[in-house]
Short mmCIF file of C-alpha atoms in Angstrom, two decimals:
data_model
loop_
_atom_site.label_atom_id
_atom_site.label_comp_id
_atom_site.label_asym_id
_atom_site.label_seq_id
_atom_site.Cartn_x
_atom_site.Cartn_y
_atom_site.Cartn_z
CA UNK A 1 0.00 0.00 0.00
CA UNK A 2 2.89 2.36 0.70
CA UNK A 3 4.09 1.77 -2.87
CA UNK A 4 0.64 2.64 -4.23
CA UNK A 5 0.67 5.99 -2.43
CA UNK A 6 4.14 6.83 -3.74
CA UNK A 7 3.12 5.72 -7.25
CA UNK A 8 0.07 8.03 -7.13
CA UNK A 9 2.33 10.88 -6.10
CA UNK A 10 4.88 10.20 -8.87
CA UNK A 11 2.20 9.95 -11.59
CA UNK A 12 0.52 13.10 -10.31
CA UNK A 13 3.85 14.89 -10.19
CA UNK A 14 4.71 13.91 -13.75
CA UNK A 15 1.30 15.08 -14.93
CA UNK A 16 1.94 18.47 -13.34
CA UNK A 17 5.38 18.86 -14.92
CA UNK A 18 4.03 17.76 -18.33
CA UNK A 19 1.17 20.25 -18.15
CA UNK A 20 1.94 21.85 -21.52
CA UNK A 21 2.53 18.69 -23.61
CA UNK A 22 -0.58 17.08 -22.08
CA UNK A 23 -2.59 20.30 -22.56
CA UNK A 24 -4.00 19.68 -19.08
CA UNK A 25 -4.29 22.30 -16.36
CA UNK A 26 -1.96 21.27 -13.52
CA UNK A 27 -4.78 21.87 -11.02
CA UNK A 28 -6.54 18.70 -12.21
CA UNK A 29 -3.79 16.15 -11.38
CA UNK A 30 -3.00 18.02 -8.15
CA UNK A 31 -6.55 17.68 -6.84
CA UNK A 32 -6.92 14.07 -7.97
CA UNK A 33 -3.52 13.15 -6.52
CA UNK A 34 -4.32 14.63 -3.10
CA UNK A 35 -7.73 12.98 -2.91
CA UNK A 36 -6.43 9.54 -3.92
CA UNK A 37 -3.47 9.66 -1.53
CA UNK A 38 -5.71 10.43 1.47
CA UNK A 39 -8.27 7.85 0.31
CA UNK A 40 -5.60 5.12 0.21
CA UNK A 41 -4.25 6.34 3.55
CA UNK A 42 -7.72 6.01 5.11
CA UNK A 43 -8.33 2.53 3.66
CA UNK A 44 -4.90 1.24 4.63
CA UNK A 45 -5.10 2.77 8.08
CA UNK A 46 -8.54 1.36 8.92
CA UNK A 47 -7.44 -2.06 7.61
CA UNK A 48 -4.41 -2.04 9.88
CA UNK A 49 -1.92 -2.25 6.97
CA UNK A 50 0.22 0.71 8.07
CA UNK A 51 0.56 3.43 10.69
CA UNK A 52 -0.05 7.16 10.43
CA UNK A 53 1.69 10.00 12.25
CA UNK A 54 -0.73 12.16 14.22
CA UNK A 55 -0.48 15.86 14.95
CA UNK A 56 1.78 15.24 17.92
CA UNK A 57 4.19 13.48 15.53
CA UNK A 58 3.68 10.10 17.18
CA UNK A 59 2.77 7.02 15.20
CA UNK A 60 -0.49 5.19 15.92
CA UNK A 61 -2.55 2.59 14.09
CA UNK A 62 -6.17 1.52 13.88
CA UNK A 63 -5.78 -1.72 15.81
CA UNK A 64 -3.78 -0.31 18.71
CA UNK A 65 -5.71 2.97 18.81
CA UNK A 66 -9.12 1.42 19.47
CA UNK A 67 -12.29 3.39 18.89
CA UNK A 68 -10.43 6.70 19.12
CA UNK A 69 -8.08 5.82 16.26
CA UNK A 70 -10.30 7.06 13.44
CA UNK A 71 -10.92 10.28 15.32
CA UNK A 72 -7.16 10.68 15.54
CA UNK A 73 -6.82 10.06 11.80
CA UNK A 74 -9.47 12.66 11.01
CA UNK A 75 -7.71 15.03 13.41
CA UNK A 76 -4.50 14.55 11.44
CA UNK A 77 -6.32 15.34 8.20
CA UNK A 78 -7.88 18.48 9.71
CA UNK A 79 -4.49 19.52 11.10
CA UNK A 80 -2.90 19.45 7.65
CA UNK A 81 -5.94 21.08 6.05
CA UNK A 82 -5.69 23.88 8.61
CA UNK A 83 -2.01 24.46 7.84
CA UNK A 84 -2.77 24.49 4.11
CA UNK A 85 -5.71 26.86 4.60
CA UNK A 86 -3.42 29.36 6.34
CA UNK A 87 -1.39 29.65 3.14
CA UNK A 88 -4.44 29.79 0.86
CA UNK A 89 -6.20 32.52 2.88
CA UNK A 90 -2.99 34.53 2.90
CA UNK A 91 -2.64 34.24 -0.88
CA UNK A 92 -6.29 35.09 -1.54
CA UNK A 93 -5.97 38.23 0.60
CA UNK A 94 -2.77 39.38 -1.11
CA UNK A 95 -4.10 38.67 -4.61
CA UNK A 96 -7.33 40.58 -3.89
CA UNK A 97 -5.46 43.65 -2.65
CA UNK A 98 -3.30 43.67 -5.78
CA UNK A 99 -6.38 43.32 -7.99
CA UNK A 100 -8.08 46.25 -6.19
CA UNK A 101 -4.98 48.37 -6.84
CA UNK A 102 -5.02 47.32 -10.48
CA UNK A 103 -8.73 48.14 -10.87
CA UNK A 104 -7.98 51.67 -9.69
CA UNK A 105 -5.02 51.71 -12.14
CA UNK A 106 -2.59 52.24 -9.28
CA UNK A 107 0.25 50.63 -11.19
CA UNK A 108 -0.05 53.36 -13.85
CA UNK A 109 1.83 55.54 -11.33
CA UNK A 110 4.84 53.24 -11.71
CA UNK A 111 4.53 53.13 -15.48
CA UNK A 112 4.58 56.90 -15.81
CA UNK A 113 7.98 57.04 -14.07
CA UNK A 114 9.84 55.15 -16.83
CA UNK A 115 10.87 57.55 -19.61
CA UNK A 116 14.30 56.41 -20.82
CA UNK A 117 15.18 55.49 -24.42
CA UNK A 118 18.39 53.62 -23.59
CA UNK A 119 18.02 49.83 -23.80
CA UNK A 120 20.69 49.28 -21.17
CA UNK A 121 19.24 51.84 -18.76
CA UNK A 122 15.74 50.46 -19.26
CA UNK A 123 17.06 46.97 -18.50
CA UNK A 124 18.31 48.10 -15.10
CA UNK A 125 15.21 50.17 -14.31
CA UNK A 126 12.95 47.22 -15.07
CA UNK A 127 15.24 44.81 -13.21
CA UNK A 128 15.44 46.93 -10.06
CA UNK A 129 11.68 47.47 -10.13
CA UNK A 130 11.13 43.72 -10.48
CA UNK A 131 13.58 42.92 -7.68
CA UNK A 132 12.03 45.21 -5.08
CA UNK A 133 8.42 45.08 -6.25
CA UNK A 134 8.41 41.28 -6.07
CA UNK A 135 9.53 41.47 -2.44
CA UNK A 136 6.47 43.62 -1.69
CA UNK A 137 3.66 42.19 -3.83
CA UNK A 138 5.18 38.76 -4.75
CA UNK A 139 7.13 37.74 -7.84
CA UNK A 140 4.13 36.56 -9.84
CA UNK A 141 2.24 39.85 -9.52
CA UNK A 142 5.40 41.91 -10.11
CA UNK A 143 6.05 40.01 -13.33
CA UNK A 144 2.52 40.61 -14.59
CA UNK A 145 2.72 44.32 -13.77
CA UNK A 146 6.12 44.83 -15.40
CA UNK A 147 5.33 42.91 -18.57
CA UNK A 148 2.23 45.09 -18.87
CA UNK A 149 4.57 48.07 -18.51
CA UNK A 150 6.95 46.69 -21.14
CA UNK A 151 4.12 46.37 -23.64
CA UNK A 152 3.59 50.12 -23.39
CA UNK A 153 7.30 50.92 -23.69
CA UNK A 154 8.59 48.44 -26.30
CA UNK A 155 6.62 47.81 -29.49
CA UNK A 156 8.92 45.21 -31.11
CA UNK A 157 8.07 41.82 -29.64
CA UNK A 158 11.58 40.47 -30.37
CA UNK A 159 13.07 43.12 -28.08
CA UNK A 160 10.37 42.74 -25.47
CA UNK A 161 11.02 39.00 -25.07
CA UNK A 162 14.52 39.69 -23.75
CA UNK A 163 13.24 42.13 -21.15
CA UNK A 164 10.41 39.81 -20.11
CA UNK A 165 12.87 36.96 -19.62
CA UNK A 166 15.17 39.13 -17.51
CA UNK A 167 12.18 40.22 -15.42
CA UNK A 168 11.68 36.55 -14.49
CA UNK A 169 15.24 36.34 -13.12
CA UNK A 170 14.94 39.61 -11.17
CA UNK A 171 11.47 38.85 -9.80
CA UNK A 172 12.44 35.39 -8.55
CA UNK A 173 15.61 36.77 -6.94
CA UNK A 174 13.63 39.56 -5.28
CA UNK A 175 10.94 37.23 -4.01
CA UNK A 176 13.43 34.87 -2.37
CA UNK A 177 14.39 37.23 0.48
CA UNK A 178 10.88 38.38 1.40
CA UNK A 179 8.36 36.36 3.44
CA UNK A 180 5.63 37.55 1.06
CA UNK A 181 7.71 37.61 -2.13
CA UNK A 182 7.21 34.01 -3.20
CA UNK A 183 4.79 31.22 -2.35
CA UNK A 184 7.70 29.08 -1.08
CA UNK A 185 9.02 31.74 1.31
CA UNK A 186 5.45 32.36 2.49
CA UNK A 187 5.09 28.63 3.17
CA UNK A 188 8.32 28.56 5.21
CA UNK A 189 7.34 31.72 7.07
CA UNK A 190 3.84 30.56 7.96
CA UNK A 191 5.20 27.17 9.03
CA UNK A 192 7.58 29.02 11.40
CA UNK A 193 10.67 27.70 9.65
CA UNK A 194 11.98 31.22 9.02
CA UNK A 195 11.29 34.68 10.41
CA UNK A 196 10.97 37.80 8.29
CA UNK A 197 14.09 39.35 9.85
CA UNK A 198 16.07 36.13 9.56
CA UNK A 199 15.10 35.66 5.93
CA UNK A 200 16.30 39.15 5.05
CA UNK A 201 19.49 38.77 7.08
CA UNK A 202 20.55 35.52 5.43
CA UNK A 203 19.16 35.76 1.91
CA UNK A 204 19.12 39.38 0.75
CA UNK A 205 22.81 39.60 -0.25
CA UNK A 206 22.85 36.26 -2.16
CA UNK A 207 19.62 37.35 -3.88
CA UNK A 208 21.21 40.65 -4.95
CA UNK A 209 24.13 38.71 -6.45
CA UNK A 210 21.73 36.30 -8.17
CA UNK A 211 19.92 39.28 -9.71
CA UNK A 212 22.84 41.63 -10.44
CA UNK A 213 25.36 39.27 -12.07
CA UNK A 214 23.10 38.16 -14.97
CA UNK A 215 22.08 41.78 -15.50
CA UNK A 216 25.70 42.93 -15.63
CA UNK A 217 26.47 40.28 -18.25
CA UNK A 218 23.27 41.05 -20.19
CA UNK A 219 24.17 44.77 -20.26
CA UNK A 220 26.97 43.96 -22.71
CA UNK A 221 24.91 41.67 -24.93
CA UNK A 222 23.73 42.94 -28.37
CA UNK A 223 20.05 42.66 -27.35
CA UNK A 224 20.48 45.50 -24.85
CA UNK A 225 22.61 47.91 -26.87
CA UNK A 226 21.38 51.06 -28.55
CA UNK A 227 18.14 52.97 -28.17
CA UNK A 228 14.45 52.15 -28.27
CA UNK A 229 11.41 54.18 -29.19
CA UNK A 230 9.34 54.91 -26.12
CA UNK A 231 5.72 55.75 -26.74
CA UNK A 232 5.31 59.04 -24.90
CA UNK A 233 1.74 59.62 -26.00
CA UNK A 234 -0.91 59.60 -23.30
CA UNK A 235 -3.39 56.76 -23.67
CA UNK A 236 -6.62 58.23 -22.31
CA UNK A 237 -8.06 54.77 -21.65
CA UNK A 238 -5.13 53.95 -19.39
CA UNK A 239 -4.61 57.23 -17.56
CA UNK A 240 -4.25 57.13 -13.81
CA UNK A 241 -7.50 57.79 -11.96
CA UNK A 242 -8.02 60.21 -9.10
CA UNK A 243 -7.75 57.25 -6.73
CA UNK A 244 -4.73 55.58 -8.35
CA UNK A 245 -1.98 56.98 -6.18
CA UNK A 246 -4.01 56.57 -2.98
CA UNK A 247 -4.86 52.93 -3.65
CA UNK A 248 -1.32 52.10 -4.78
CA UNK A 249 0.36 53.33 -1.60
CA UNK A 250 -2.43 52.15 0.68
CA UNK A 251 -2.47 48.65 -0.84
CA UNK A 252 1.30 48.20 -0.84
CA UNK A 253 1.55 49.70 2.63
CA UNK A 254 -1.04 47.31 4.06
CA UNK A 255 0.71 44.30 2.49
CA UNK A 256 4.02 45.43 3.99
CA UNK A 257 2.31 45.84 7.37
CA UNK A 258 1.54 42.11 7.58
CA UNK A 259 4.98 41.08 8.95
CA UNK A 260 4.78 43.96 11.44
CA UNK A 261 1.34 42.79 12.58
CA UNK A 262 2.69 39.27 13.10
CA UNK A 263 5.66 40.57 15.11
CA UNK A 264 3.47 42.69 17.39
CA UNK A 265 0.62 40.23 17.96
CA UNK A 266 2.33 36.84 17.37
CA UNK A 267 -0.77 35.84 15.40
CA UNK A 268 -0.45 33.82 12.17
CA UNK A 269 0.29 35.95 9.06
CA UNK A 270 -3.08 35.24 7.47
CA UNK A 271 -4.76 37.22 10.26
CA UNK A 272 -2.67 40.25 9.36
CA UNK A 273 -3.52 39.78 5.68
CA UNK A 274 -7.23 39.61 6.56
CA UNK A 275 -6.89 42.93 8.38
CA UNK A 276 -4.98 44.44 5.44
CA UNK A 277 -7.64 43.30 2.96
CA UNK A 278 -10.40 44.64 5.20
CA UNK A 279 -8.80 48.10 5.36
CA UNK A 280 -8.16 48.28 1.60
CA UNK A 281 -11.67 47.01 0.88
CA UNK A 282 -13.15 49.62 3.27
CA UNK A 283 -11.33 52.49 1.58
CA UNK A 284 -12.22 51.21 -1.89
CA UNK A 285 -15.92 51.38 -0.96
CA UNK A 286 -15.83 55.14 -0.41
CA UNK A 287 -12.97 56.54 -2.49
CA UNK A 288 -13.97 58.23 -5.75
CA UNK A 289 -11.86 57.00 -8.68
CA UNK A 290 -13.41 59.44 -11.20
CA UNK A 291 -14.93 62.89 -11.37
CA UNK A 292 -18.23 61.43 -12.61
CA UNK A 293 -18.24 58.52 -10.16
CA UNK A 294 -21.73 57.04 -9.91
CA UNK A 295 -23.51 53.98 -8.55
CA UNK A 296 -23.67 52.56 -12.07
CA UNK A 297 -19.86 52.65 -12.34
CA UNK A 298 -19.09 51.66 -8.74
CA UNK A 299 -18.92 47.94 -9.57
CA UNK A 300 -16.03 48.54 -11.98
CA UNK A 301 -13.75 49.37 -9.04
CA UNK A 302 -15.24 47.22 -6.30
CA UNK A 303 -13.61 44.45 -4.29
CA UNK A 304 -16.24 42.08 -5.73
CA UNK A 305 -14.81 42.78 -9.17
CA UNK A 306 -11.30 42.20 -7.83
CA UNK A 307 -12.31 38.84 -6.33
CA UNK A 308 -13.72 37.74 -9.68
CA UNK A 309 -10.30 38.35 -11.29
CA UNK A 310 -8.38 36.06 -8.91
CA UNK A 311 -7.10 32.84 -10.48
CA UNK A 312 -8.97 30.32 -8.34
CA UNK A 313 -7.32 27.51 -10.31
CA UNK A 314 -3.96 28.52 -8.80
CA UNK A 315 -5.45 28.46 -5.29
CA UNK A 316 -6.90 24.99 -5.92
CA UNK A 317 -3.55 23.81 -7.29
CA UNK A 318 -1.81 24.82 -4.08
CA UNK A 319 -4.56 23.08 -2.10
CA UNK A 320 -4.05 19.84 -4.04
CA UNK A 321 -0.26 19.77 -4.02
CA UNK A 322 0.11 20.76 -0.36
CA UNK A 323 -2.42 18.18 0.81
CA UNK A 324 -0.74 15.50 -1.34
CA UNK A 325 2.62 16.26 0.26
CA UNK A 326 0.93 16.25 3.70
CA UNK A 327 -0.30 12.73 2.93
CA UNK A 328 3.26 11.56 2.24
CA UNK A 329 4.41 13.27 5.41
CA UNK A 330 1.75 11.46 7.46
CA UNK A 331 2.51 7.96 6.18
CA UNK A 332 4.90 6.08 8.47
CA UNK A 333 7.54 4.74 6.07
CA UNK A 334 10.52 3.82 8.21
CA UNK A 335 12.39 4.12 11.49
CA UNK A 336 15.16 6.65 12.14
CA UNK A 337 17.05 6.58 15.43
CA UNK A 338 14.31 4.43 16.93
CA UNK A 339 11.56 6.86 15.89
CA UNK A 340 8.91 6.12 13.28
CA UNK A 341 9.04 8.81 10.59
CA UNK A 342 7.06 9.78 7.50
CA UNK A 343 8.02 9.20 3.87
CA UNK A 344 9.62 12.60 3.37
CA UNK A 345 11.68 12.47 6.55
CA UNK A 346 12.83 9.00 5.59
CA UNK A 347 13.79 10.29 2.13
CA UNK A 348 15.85 13.02 3.78
CA UNK A 349 17.79 10.41 5.73
CA UNK A 350 18.43 8.43 2.53
CA UNK A 351 19.66 11.58 0.76
CA UNK A 352 21.87 12.47 3.69
CA UNK A 353 23.46 9.02 3.56
CA UNK A 354 23.88 9.13 -0.23
CA UNK A 355 25.09 12.75 -0.29
CA UNK A 356 26.53 13.62 3.13
CA UNK A 357 26.97 17.29 2.14
CA UNK A 358 23.67 18.98 2.97
CA UNK A 359 24.56 22.06 0.94
CA UNK A 360 24.85 19.97 -2.22
CA UNK A 361 21.42 18.48 -1.53
CA UNK A 362 19.87 21.95 -1.26
CA UNK A 363 21.60 23.16 -4.46
CA UNK A 364 20.24 20.10 -6.26
CA UNK A 365 16.80 21.01 -4.89
CA UNK A 366 17.20 24.45 -6.46
CA UNK A 367 18.13 22.97 -9.84
CA UNK A 368 15.21 20.54 -9.60
CA UNK A 369 12.86 23.45 -8.93
CA UNK A 370 13.50 24.56 -12.53
CA UNK A 371 12.10 21.22 -13.73
CA UNK A 372 9.56 20.48 -10.99
CA UNK A 373 7.29 23.07 -9.40
CA UNK A 374 9.08 24.58 -6.39
CA UNK A 375 5.92 24.57 -4.24
CA UNK A 376 5.85 20.78 -3.72
CA UNK A 377 9.64 20.67 -3.43
CA UNK A 378 9.61 23.12 -0.52
CA UNK A 379 6.58 21.41 0.97
CA UNK A 380 8.50 18.14 0.79
CA UNK A 381 11.62 19.66 2.36
CA UNK A 382 9.52 20.93 5.27
CA UNK A 383 8.63 17.33 6.00
CA UNK A 384 12.14 16.06 5.33
CA UNK A 385 14.02 18.09 7.93
CA UNK A 386 13.35 18.67 11.61
CA UNK A 387 15.32 21.81 12.42
CA UNK A 388 14.62 24.87 14.59
CA UNK A 389 13.31 28.18 13.26
CA UNK A 390 15.83 30.31 11.33
CA UNK A 391 18.21 27.41 10.89
CA UNK A 392 20.67 28.16 8.07
CA UNK A 393 19.28 25.22 6.08
CA UNK A 394 15.78 26.75 5.88
CA UNK A 395 17.17 30.00 4.50
CA UNK A 396 19.30 28.14 1.97
CA UNK A 397 16.22 26.19 0.89
CA UNK A 398 14.31 29.49 0.53
CA UNK A 399 17.07 30.90 -1.68
CA UNK A 400 17.57 27.78 -3.81
CA UNK A 401 13.90 27.03 -4.42
CA UNK A 402 13.08 30.68 -5.04
CA UNK A 403 15.83 31.45 -7.54
CA UNK A 404 16.53 28.03 -9.09
CA UNK A 405 13.24 28.10 -10.99
CA UNK A 406 14.58 30.91 -13.20
CA UNK A 407 16.69 28.42 -15.13
CA UNK A 408 13.66 27.25 -17.14
CA UNK A 409 10.67 29.31 -18.24
CA UNK A 410 8.29 26.74 -16.68
CA UNK A 411 10.28 26.56 -13.44
CA UNK A 412 8.48 29.33 -11.55
CA UNK A 413 5.13 31.07 -11.33
CA UNK A 414 6.76 34.24 -12.66
CA UNK A 415 8.15 32.32 -15.63
CA UNK A 416 4.84 30.68 -16.43
CA UNK A 417 3.12 34.09 -16.29
CA UNK A 418 5.70 35.61 -18.63
CA UNK A 419 5.43 32.63 -20.95
CA UNK A 420 1.67 33.01 -21.17
CA UNK A 421 1.64 36.77 -21.63
CA UNK A 422 4.40 36.99 -24.26
CA UNK A 423 4.22 33.47 -25.73
CA UNK A 424 7.89 32.89 -24.88
CA UNK A 425 9.16 29.71 -26.50
CA UNK A 426 10.62 27.11 -24.14
CA UNK A 427 13.60 26.37 -26.41
CA UNK A 428 14.32 30.08 -27.00
CA UNK A 429 14.50 30.65 -23.24
CA UNK A 430 16.65 27.53 -22.81
CA UNK A 431 19.18 28.77 -25.38
CA UNK A 432 19.23 32.48 -24.54
CA UNK A 433 18.46 32.86 -20.83
CA UNK A 434 19.09 29.60 -18.96
CA UNK A 435 22.86 30.06 -18.79
CA UNK A 436 22.45 33.58 -17.37
CA UNK A 437 20.03 32.34 -14.71
CA UNK A 438 22.36 29.45 -13.84
CA UNK A 439 25.36 31.77 -13.39
CA UNK A 440 23.33 34.00 -11.08
CA UNK A 441 21.95 31.04 -9.11
CA UNK A 442 25.36 29.42 -8.53
CA UNK A 443 27.06 32.73 -7.72
CA UNK A 444 24.34 33.58 -5.18
CA UNK A 445 24.59 30.12 -3.63
CA UNK A 446 28.34 30.53 -3.31
CA UNK A 447 27.92 33.92 -1.63
CA UNK A 448 25.32 32.45 0.75
CA UNK A 449 27.68 29.66 1.82
CA UNK A 450 30.60 32.08 2.13
CA UNK A 451 28.65 34.47 4.33
CA UNK A 452 27.31 31.60 6.43
CA UNK A 453 30.80 30.17 6.96
CA UNK A 454 32.65 33.43 7.56
CA UNK A 455 30.13 35.63 9.37
CA UNK A 456 27.54 33.48 11.10
CA UNK A 457 29.95 30.74 12.21
CA UNK A 458 32.23 33.36 13.73
CA UNK A 459 29.35 35.26 15.34
#
């Protein structure tokens, strides 16, 4: 039965990675995989074929547990569902705030600030914007915003592809050092594996190296030499509204306040995001985006409209993949140091024995995140290692999983968004951009290890 569960996971995983050749939304195999894994777990558990780890991380089985065993199993399921729901509620709140800002055309304020005609200068402006904006509103949203900006600035698609690809590198690097910059860092933060301050302390410098080095090299490439024609004409349909600046700074400010709220109250981050969404929603109900604002036009800028624009399929994908990984984590697969452990923890022990150098394992995880979605990889690593909060390993995992996905266009949410918006060819990205992303990733990893050895070991 254990083999059946692992086989379901492997088939589901392959279906997710082969989303484009199969022409199948990755949400479908994720949901089916999670449901089947927990179904097999329930059948095997009630039949007494294997044990399950409960929420206190102790193994129990149906026969030895008596009439309370099934209640314990259901408690384990609810425990993992609760942990997953924390992440999903957080993401829904953040995505809604960003959509409210976008409805009020708040991001037009950023677009109006870019007026250069130099390709090289524009490269750095876009890159720096992507790096810092992704740390505030997450790498996926930053990529969408900046590619929208690029469409207004660069009319030749051949030129725009290069900038869009570089945005992916910068956005992933920027998201890696922020607790709200990437889904993986959010997962680690909510699970209390890293703190916001610790993440910045350990990861920000390697992330800067990962971003800056590819951009320095790209600055001397033919694609970024010379001048471009910037469309300086005002597009009346896309002008900033009266409420644009207010909603931009309010929305971004409330998102940034979430880590502060957590620090002050010690409540889970999703509570802070709920408060942030409530405040932004409240203001959006009364602020006037136009001179002729009327009840008939109110719905165009409402939070209800923003909620309808959220990609629910992405939320359901995270639900499926996180619950599937939770199933593997709950299945007792072996014994380590006299303690019964789940599949993922057992896998970690096997990896540690095969590759004693933990740093190499984490670097391989980063490279794998370019091939396999980094969300399940990080979810798996959270079940593989039992280390205290702000351990160096958690920060290295955050860096590797966050930036490693840049090596392939399908390796990150930012890359997939760019691919969809600009129809970037997989092979083109592999030939033109992968080597730049790899150089940045390895250089940043080297800087991380150097800083950890020199500074933190001597501290």
